Coordinates of C-alpha atoms in Angstrom, one line a residue:
M1 CA -65.5 33.1 -36.0
G2 CA -62.7 33.1 -38.5
E3 CA -64.0 32.5 -42.1
E4 CA -63.1 33.6 -45.6
G5 CA -63.0 37.3 -45.9
G6 CA -61.0 38.4 -42.9
S7 CA -58.8 37.3 -40.0
V8 CA -59.6 37.2 -36.3
T9 CA -57.0 37.8 -33.6
L10 CA -57.5 37.0 -29.9
L11 CA -55.3 38.5 -27.2
C12 CA -55.1 37.5 -23.6
L13 CA -53.4 39.7 -21.0
T14 CA -53.2 40.2 -17.2
A15 CA -55.7 42.9 -16.2
S16 CA -53.5 44.5 -13.6
S17 CA -50.2 44.9 -15.5
G18 CA -51.2 44.2 -19.2
V19 CA -48.6 41.4 -19.6
P20 CA -49.5 39.4 -22.7
L21 CA -50.3 35.7 -22.0
F22 CA -51.1 34.5 -25.5
C23 CA -52.2 35.6 -28.9
R24 CA -54.1 33.4 -31.3
T25 CA -54.8 34.3 -35.0
T26 CA -56.9 32.7 -37.7
G27 CA -57.2 33.6 -41.3
A28 CA -53.6 34.9 -41.5
P29 CA -50.1 33.3 -41.2
S30 CA -48.7 33.2 -37.7
K31 CA -45.9 35.6 -38.8
H32 CA -48.5 38.3 -39.0
Q33 CA -49.0 38.3 -35.2
L34 CA -49.5 41.7 -33.7
P35 CA -46.4 43.6 -32.6
F36 CA -46.0 44.4 -28.9
S37 CA -46.6 48.1 -29.5
V38 CA -50.0 47.5 -31.0
I39 CA -50.9 45.1 -28.1
G40 CA -49.8 47.7 -25.6
S41 CA -51.9 50.4 -27.3
L42 CA -55.0 48.3 -27.4
N43 CA -54.6 47.5 -23.7
G44 CA -53.5 51.0 -22.8
V45 CA -56.6 52.7 -24.2
H46 CA -58.8 50.4 -22.3
M47 CA -56.9 50.9 -19.0
F48 CA -56.9 54.7 -19.6
G49 CA -60.7 54.7 -19.9
A50 CA -61.1 52.5 -16.8
N51 CA -59.0 55.0 -14.8
L52 CA -61.5 57.7 -15.8
D53 CA -64.5 55.4 -14.9
V54 CA -65.2 54.9 -18.6
L55 CA -65.9 51.4 -19.7
L56 CA -64.6 50.8 -23.2
T57 CA -66.3 47.7 -24.7
A58 CA -66.1 48.0 -28.4
A59 CA -64.7 50.1 -31.2
C60 CA -64.6 50.1 -35.0
T61 CA -62.0 51.3 -37.5
A62 CA -62.3 51.3 -41.3
N63 CA -61.6 47.6 -41.6
T64 CA -61.5 46.2 -38.0
H65 CA -63.9 45.5 -35.2
V66 CA -62.4 45.5 -31.7
V67 CA -64.1 44.2 -28.5
W68 CA -62.6 44.3 -24.9
R69 CA -63.7 42.2 -21.9
V70 CA -62.3 41.9 -18.4
F71 CA -63.0 38.8 -16.3
H72 CA -62.8 38.7 -12.5
N73 CA -60.5 41.8 -12.6
S74 CA -57.7 39.4 -13.5
I75 CA -57.8 38.5 -17.2
T76 CA -58.3 40.9 -20.1
L77 CA -59.4 39.5 -23.5
I78 CA -59.3 41.5 -26.6
V79 CA -60.5 40.4 -30.0
L80 CA -59.9 42.1 -33.4
S81 CA -61.9 40.9 -36.4
A82 CA -61.5 42.0 -40.0
E83 CA -64.4 39.7 -41.0
E84 CA -67.2 41.4 -42.9
G85 CA -70.3 41.6 -40.7
A86 CA -68.6 41.1 -37.4
S87 CA -70.8 42.2 -34.5
D88 CA -70.4 43.0 -30.8
F89 CA -72.7 40.1 -30.0
A90 CA -70.7 37.5 -31.9
L91 CA -67.3 38.8 -30.7
G92 CA -68.6 39.0 -27.1
R93 CA -69.6 35.4 -27.3
L94 CA -66.2 34.5 -28.5
L95 CA -64.6 36.2 -25.5
D96 CA -67.0 34.5 -23.1
N97 CA -66.3 31.1 -24.7
T98 CA -62.5 31.7 -24.5
F99 CA -62.5 32.5 -20.8
S100 CA -64.8 29.5 -20.1
A101 CA -62.4 27.3 -22.0
M102 CA -59.5 28.5 -19.9
V103 CA -61.5 27.8 -16.7
L104 CA -62.4 24.3 -18.0
I105 CA -58.8 23.4 -18.5
L106 CA -57.0 25.2 -15.7
G107 CA -59.7 26.0 -13.1
L108 CA -60.9 29.5 -12.0
E109 CA -58.5 29.7 -9.0
E110 CA -55.4 29.7 -11.3
L111 CA -56.8 32.5 -13.4
V112 CA -58.1 34.8 -10.6
N113 CA -55.1 34.5 -8.3
I114 CA -52.1 34.6 -10.7
R115 CA -48.9 33.7 -8.8
N116 CA -46.5 33.0 -11.5
I117 CA -47.1 34.6 -15.0
E118 CA -44.5 32.5 -16.8
R119 CA -46.0 29.3 -15.5
L120 CA -49.5 30.5 -16.4
K121 CA -48.3 31.1 -20.0
K122 CA -47.0 27.6 -20.2
D123 CA -50.2 26.1 -18.7
L124 CA -52.4 28.1 -21.1
R125 CA -51.0 26.2 -24.0
A126 CA -53.2 23.3 -23.1
C127 CA -56.2 25.5 -23.9
Y128 CA -55.1 26.5 -27.5
K129 CA -56.8 23.6 -29.3
L130 CA -60.1 24.4 -27.7
I131 CA -59.8 28.2 -28.1
D132 CA -58.8 27.8 -31.8
S133 CA -61.9 25.7 -32.4
F134 CA -64.0 28.7 -31.4
L135 CA -62.0 30.9 -33.8
A136 CA -62.9 28.7 -36.7
P137 CA -66.2 26.9 -36.1
L138 CA -67.0 26.5 -39.8
E139 CA -70.5 25.1 -40.1
R140 CA -71.1 24.9 -36.3
S141 CA -73.3 27.3 -34.4
G142 CA -73.2 26.3 -30.7
D143 CA -70.5 28.9 -29.9
L144 CA -73.1 31.6 -30.8
T145 CA -76.3 30.0 -29.5
Q146 CA -74.8 28.6 -26.3
C147 CA -76.8 25.5 -27.1
V148 CA -75.3 22.0 -27.3
E149 CA -75.5 20.9 -31.0
C150 CA -77.3 17.6 -31.5
V151 CA -77.6 15.1 -34.4
P152 CA -80.2 12.4 -34.9
V153 CA -78.8 8.9 -35.1
P154 CA -80.3 5.5 -36.2
H155 CA -81.0 2.9 -33.6
G156 CA -81.3 5.6 -30.9
A157 CA -83.3 3.5 -28.5
A158 CA -80.8 0.6 -28.5
L159 CA -77.8 2.9 -28.2
Q160 CA -79.5 4.9 -25.3
E161 CA -80.0 1.6 -23.4
G162 CA -76.4 0.6 -23.9
L163 CA -75.2 4.0 -22.8
E164 CA -77.3 3.9 -19.6
A165 CA -76.0 0.5 -18.7
F166 CA -72.4 1.4 -19.4
V167 CA -72.5 4.5 -17.4
A168 CA -74.1 2.7 -14.5
A169 CA -71.5 0.0 -14.6
A170 CA -68.8 2.7 -14.6
E171 CA -70.4 4.0 -11.4
S172 CA -71.1 7.4 -12.9
R173 CA -74.2 9.4 -13.7
F174 CA -72.9 11.4 -16.6
G175 CA -72.3 10.0 -20.1
C176 CA -72.9 10.9 -23.7
L177 CA -72.2 9.7 -27.2
V178 CA -70.7 12.3 -29.5
V179 CA -70.7 12.0 -33.3
G180 CA -68.7 14.4 -35.4
G181 CA -68.5 16.9 -32.5
R182 CA -72.3 16.8 -32.0
L183 CA -74.2 15.2 -29.2
A184 CA -76.1 12.1 -30.3
L185 CA -77.3 10.7 -27.0
A186 CA -76.8 11.5 -23.3
T187 CA -77.9 10.3 -19.9
E188 CA -80.6 12.4 -18.1
P189 CA -78.1 13.9 -15.5
W190 CA -75.9 15.0 -18.4
W191 CA -78.6 17.4 -19.5
Q192 CA -78.6 18.9 -16.0
L193 CA -75.2 20.5 -16.6
A194 CA -75.2 24.2 -17.4
P195 CA -75.7 25.0 -21.1
Q196 CA -72.2 26.4 -21.4
E197 CA -70.7 23.3 -19.8
L198 CA -72.5 21.1 -22.3
L199 CA -71.2 23.3 -25.1
L200 CA -67.6 23.2 -23.8
L201 CA -67.5 19.5 -23.3
S202 CA -68.7 18.7 -26.8
W203 CA -66.3 21.2 -28.4
L204 CA -63.4 19.9 -26.3
V205 CA -64.0 16.3 -27.6
G206 CA -64.1 17.7 -31.2
S207 CA -61.0 19.7 -30.7
L208 CA -58.8 16.8 -29.6
P209 CA -56.7 15.3 -32.5
P210 CA -56.2 11.5 -32.6
P211 CA -52.6 11.5 -31.3
T212 CA -53.3 13.6 -28.2
A213 CA -53.1 12.2 -24.7
R214 CA -56.4 11.4 -23.0
D215 CA -58.0 9.0 -20.6
Y216 CA -58.5 5.4 -21.8
P217 CA -60.8 2.7 -20.5
I218 CA -58.9 0.1 -18.5
Y219 CA -59.8 -3.5 -17.6
L220 CA -59.2 -4.4 -14.0
P221 CA -58.1 -8.0 -13.8
H222 CA -60.6 -8.8 -11.0
G223 CA -63.1 -6.0 -10.9
S224 CA -64.1 -5.3 -14.6
P225 CA -62.0 -7.3 -17.1
T226 CA -64.7 -7.1 -19.8
L227 CA -66.5 -3.8 -19.0
V228 CA -66.4 -2.1 -22.4
P229 CA -66.9 -5.1 -24.7
R230 CA -69.7 -6.4 -22.5
F231 CA -71.8 -3.3 -23.2
W232 CA -70.7 -2.0 -26.6
K233 CA -69.8 -5.0 -28.6
P234 CA -73.5 -6.1 -29.2
L235 CA -74.1 -2.5 -30.4
L236 CA -71.2 -2.4 -32.9
E237 CA -73.3 -2.1 -36.0
P238 CA -75.5 0.8 -34.6
L239 CA -72.3 2.6 -33.5
Q240 CA -70.8 2.2 -37.0
A241 CA -74.1 3.6 -38.5
C242 CA -73.7 6.7 -36.3
V243 CA -70.3 7.7 -37.7
R244 CA -71.4 7.5 -41.3
P245 CA -71.6 11.0 -42.9
Q246 CA -74.9 12.7 -42.2
P247 CA -74.8 16.1 -43.9
H248 CA -78.5 16.7 -43.7
G249 CA -78.8 16.8 -39.9
L250 CA -82.4 15.6 -40.1
P251 CA -84.2 12.6 -38.7
P252 CA -85.0 9.9 -41.3
G253 CA -88.1 10.7 -43.4
T254 CA -88.0 14.5 -42.6
T255 CA -88.1 16.9 -45.5
L256 CA -88.2 20.7 -45.6
P257 CA -90.1 22.9 -48.0
P258 CA -88.4 23.8 -51.3
G259 CA -86.0 26.7 -51.2
V260 CA -84.5 26.1 -47.8
L261 CA -80.7 26.4 -48.0
A262 CA -79.9 26.0 -44.3
F263 CA -81.6 25.8 -40.9
L264 CA -80.9 26.2 -37.2
L265 CA -83.5 24.8 -34.8
I266 CA -83.1 25.6 -31.1
H267 CA -85.0 23.8 -28.3
R268 CA -85.3 26.7 -25.8
E269 CA -85.9 24.7 -22.6
Q270 CA -83.3 22.0 -23.2
R271 CA -80.8 24.5 -24.7
S272 CA -80.0 22.1 -27.5
S273 CA -79.9 22.7 -31.3
Q274 CA -80.0 21.0 -34.7
S275 CA -78.6 22.5 -37.8
S276 CA -77.6 21.8 -41.4
V277 CA -76.2 23.9 -44.3
Q278 CA -77.0 21.0 -46.7
P279 CA -80.7 20.0 -46.0
P280 CA -82.3 17.6 -48.5
G281 CA -83.4 19.3 -51.7
S282 CA -81.1 22.3 -51.4
G283 CA -78.5 20.7 -53.7
G284 CA -75.9 23.0 -55.2
E285 CA -78.4 25.9 -55.4
G286 CA -77.1 29.4 -54.6
L287 CA -74.5 29.8 -51.9
S288 CA -71.8 27.2 -51.1
P289 CA -72.1 25.4 -47.7
R290 CA -69.4 27.6 -46.2
R291 CA -71.1 30.8 -47.3
R292 CA -74.5 29.5 -46.1
A293 CA -73.0 28.8 -42.7
R294 CA -71.5 32.3 -42.5
A295 CA -74.8 33.9 -43.6
L296 CA -76.8 31.9 -41.1
R297 CA -74.4 32.8 -38.2
H298 CA -74.6 36.5 -39.1
F299 CA -78.4 36.3 -39.2
Y300 CA -78.6 34.5 -35.8
A301 CA -76.2 37.1 -34.2
L302 CA -78.4 40.0 -35.5
V303 CA -81.7 38.4 -34.4
A304 CA -80.5 37.2 -31.0
A305 CA -78.9 40.5 -30.2
R306 CA -82.0 42.6 -31.1
Y307 CA -85.2 40.6 -31.3
F308 CA -85.0 37.2 -29.6
P309 CA -83.0 37.5 -26.4
W310 CA -82.8 34.7 -23.9
E311 CA -84.7 35.0 -20.7
G312 CA -82.6 36.8 -18.1
S313 CA -80.2 38.3 -20.7
P314 CA -79.8 42.1 -20.9
A315 CA -82.5 43.9 -22.9
P316 CA -81.5 44.4 -26.5
P317 CA -81.1 47.9 -28.0
Q318 CA -84.4 49.0 -29.5
E319 CA -84.8 50.4 -32.9
P320 CA -87.0 53.5 -33.1
F321 CA -90.1 51.7 -34.4
Q322 CA -90.0 49.2 -31.5
A323 CA -90.4 51.8 -28.8
G324 CA -94.2 52.1 -29.0
F325 CA -94.9 48.4 -28.8
P326 CA -95.2 46.5 -25.4
H327 CA -94.5 43.1 -26.9
R328 CA -91.4 41.5 -28.4
A329 CA -91.0 40.4 -32.0
R330 CA -92.0 36.8 -32.8
H331 CA -91.0 36.8 -36.5
C332 CA -88.4 38.7 -38.5
Y333 CA -86.8 38.4 -41.9
V334 CA -84.0 39.8 -44.0
V335 CA -83.8 40.1 -47.8
S336 CA -80.5 40.4 -49.6
A337 CA -79.3 39.8 -53.2
T338 CA -77.9 36.3 -52.5
H339 CA -80.5 34.9 -50.1
K340 CA -83.4 35.5 -47.8
A341 CA -83.6 34.7 -44.1
Y342 CA -86.5 34.2 -41.7
A343 CA -86.7 33.5 -37.9
I344 CA -89.6 32.3 -35.7
H345 CA -89.7 32.7 -31.9
A346 CA -92.2 29.9 -30.8
P347 CA -93.0 28.9 -27.2
Q348 CA -90.7 25.9 -27.2
H349 CA -88.4 26.6 -30.2
Q350 CA -86.5 29.1 -32.2
L351 CA -86.1 28.5 -35.9
F352 CA -83.7 30.3 -38.2
L353 CA -83.9 29.6 -42.0
L354 CA -81.7 30.6 -44.9
L355 CA -83.7 30.6 -48.1
A356 CA -83.0 30.9 -51.8
P357 CA -83.5 34.5 -53.2
H358 CA -86.3 33.3 -55.6
V359 CA -88.6 32.4 -52.7
P360 CA -91.3 35.1 -52.7
T361 CA -91.1 37.4 -49.7
F362 CA -94.9 37.1 -49.0
A363 CA -94.4 33.3 -48.8
L364 CA -91.6 33.4 -46.1
R365 CA -93.9 33.2 -43.1
P366 CA -96.1 30.2 -44.1
L367 CA -93.0 28.4 -45.5
A368 CA -91.1 28.9 -42.2
A369 CA -94.2 27.7 -40.2
R370 CA -94.3 24.5 -42.3
A371 CA -90.6 24.0 -41.8
L372 CA -91.0 24.4 -38.0
Q373 CA -93.9 21.9 -37.9
R374 CA -91.9 19.3 -39.8
L375 CA -88.8 19.7 -37.7
T376 CA -90.6 19.5 -34.4
G377 CA -93.6 17.4 -35.3
D378 CA -95.8 19.8 -33.5
A379 CA -98.9 21.0 -35.4
A380 CA -99.4 23.8 -33.0
C381 CA -96.1 25.5 -34.0

């Protein structure tokens, strides 16, 4: 969430008494943490509304966007964003991800039935790295899309075979190979996990610094003295090829039409995604990679909130011109001074493109259709 142009502050409090549990800020020095009086006011206005049966979910000031959310009548999360273009959709996803991260590390029981507030404050420190990664996702998009981010790797078939054999030998059904925080390969049962669980696990791995404590493989003297080398040593070169920088995020030999600055491709059924803010041919044209990522995130938040909702999600607010139409939009675009953006809602995929401003507006739809066909290999797209 936090990017150049504004800070994001996340507050966590007990819902019943409003006791602060933690405060995380990005985009500003830690000494600029909110004073207790401001925290009390933010929580107080929400509790005042609740006592009058009024649900306060969001508010805007001249330079700050505020969103409230209560989870299980136990934890209140409040986010304040000074970022230009912040939306209820994006900030709401941040709050959902934050609470899910807390559940992942501590378990739901500890958060719903709070027995000792001081102990809970101490235990929540274990969540900070993961929560902070959602505050500053940079070029990533999984926190918004709720899709696990994937990356193509060379020698995929050989690595998949090695992964399956290793997981079976470890007497487990779940295993994956993560490259740069993105999923490269996984066993079939892994994909049966809930989409948000897949997201949280991949972000958790990416948020752990090298010195942190973690589980290590062990070699039982009699049971499995050579478990890891037996399966992975023959695949050392393919593994090394996986960790080489791959900024394009495209399978070998795949190219996109000229003018594409960034893309986000979502596989709707699998709830997985691929993305890049430096696809082949985009070079140094137009926006920097960071600004491309920011623009693509804002475009996704706009489209997902209003035009392309996931099945089962609340109906998006309708603009006046939509009221007379029985169907949902399948294509939409935005034109600005620095870029153009186009989105396609296809039966199996959603594609979001960021394009150079010189691309003619009338050419956006056929260009996007070609890009979708090349990324998916499906001529019917």
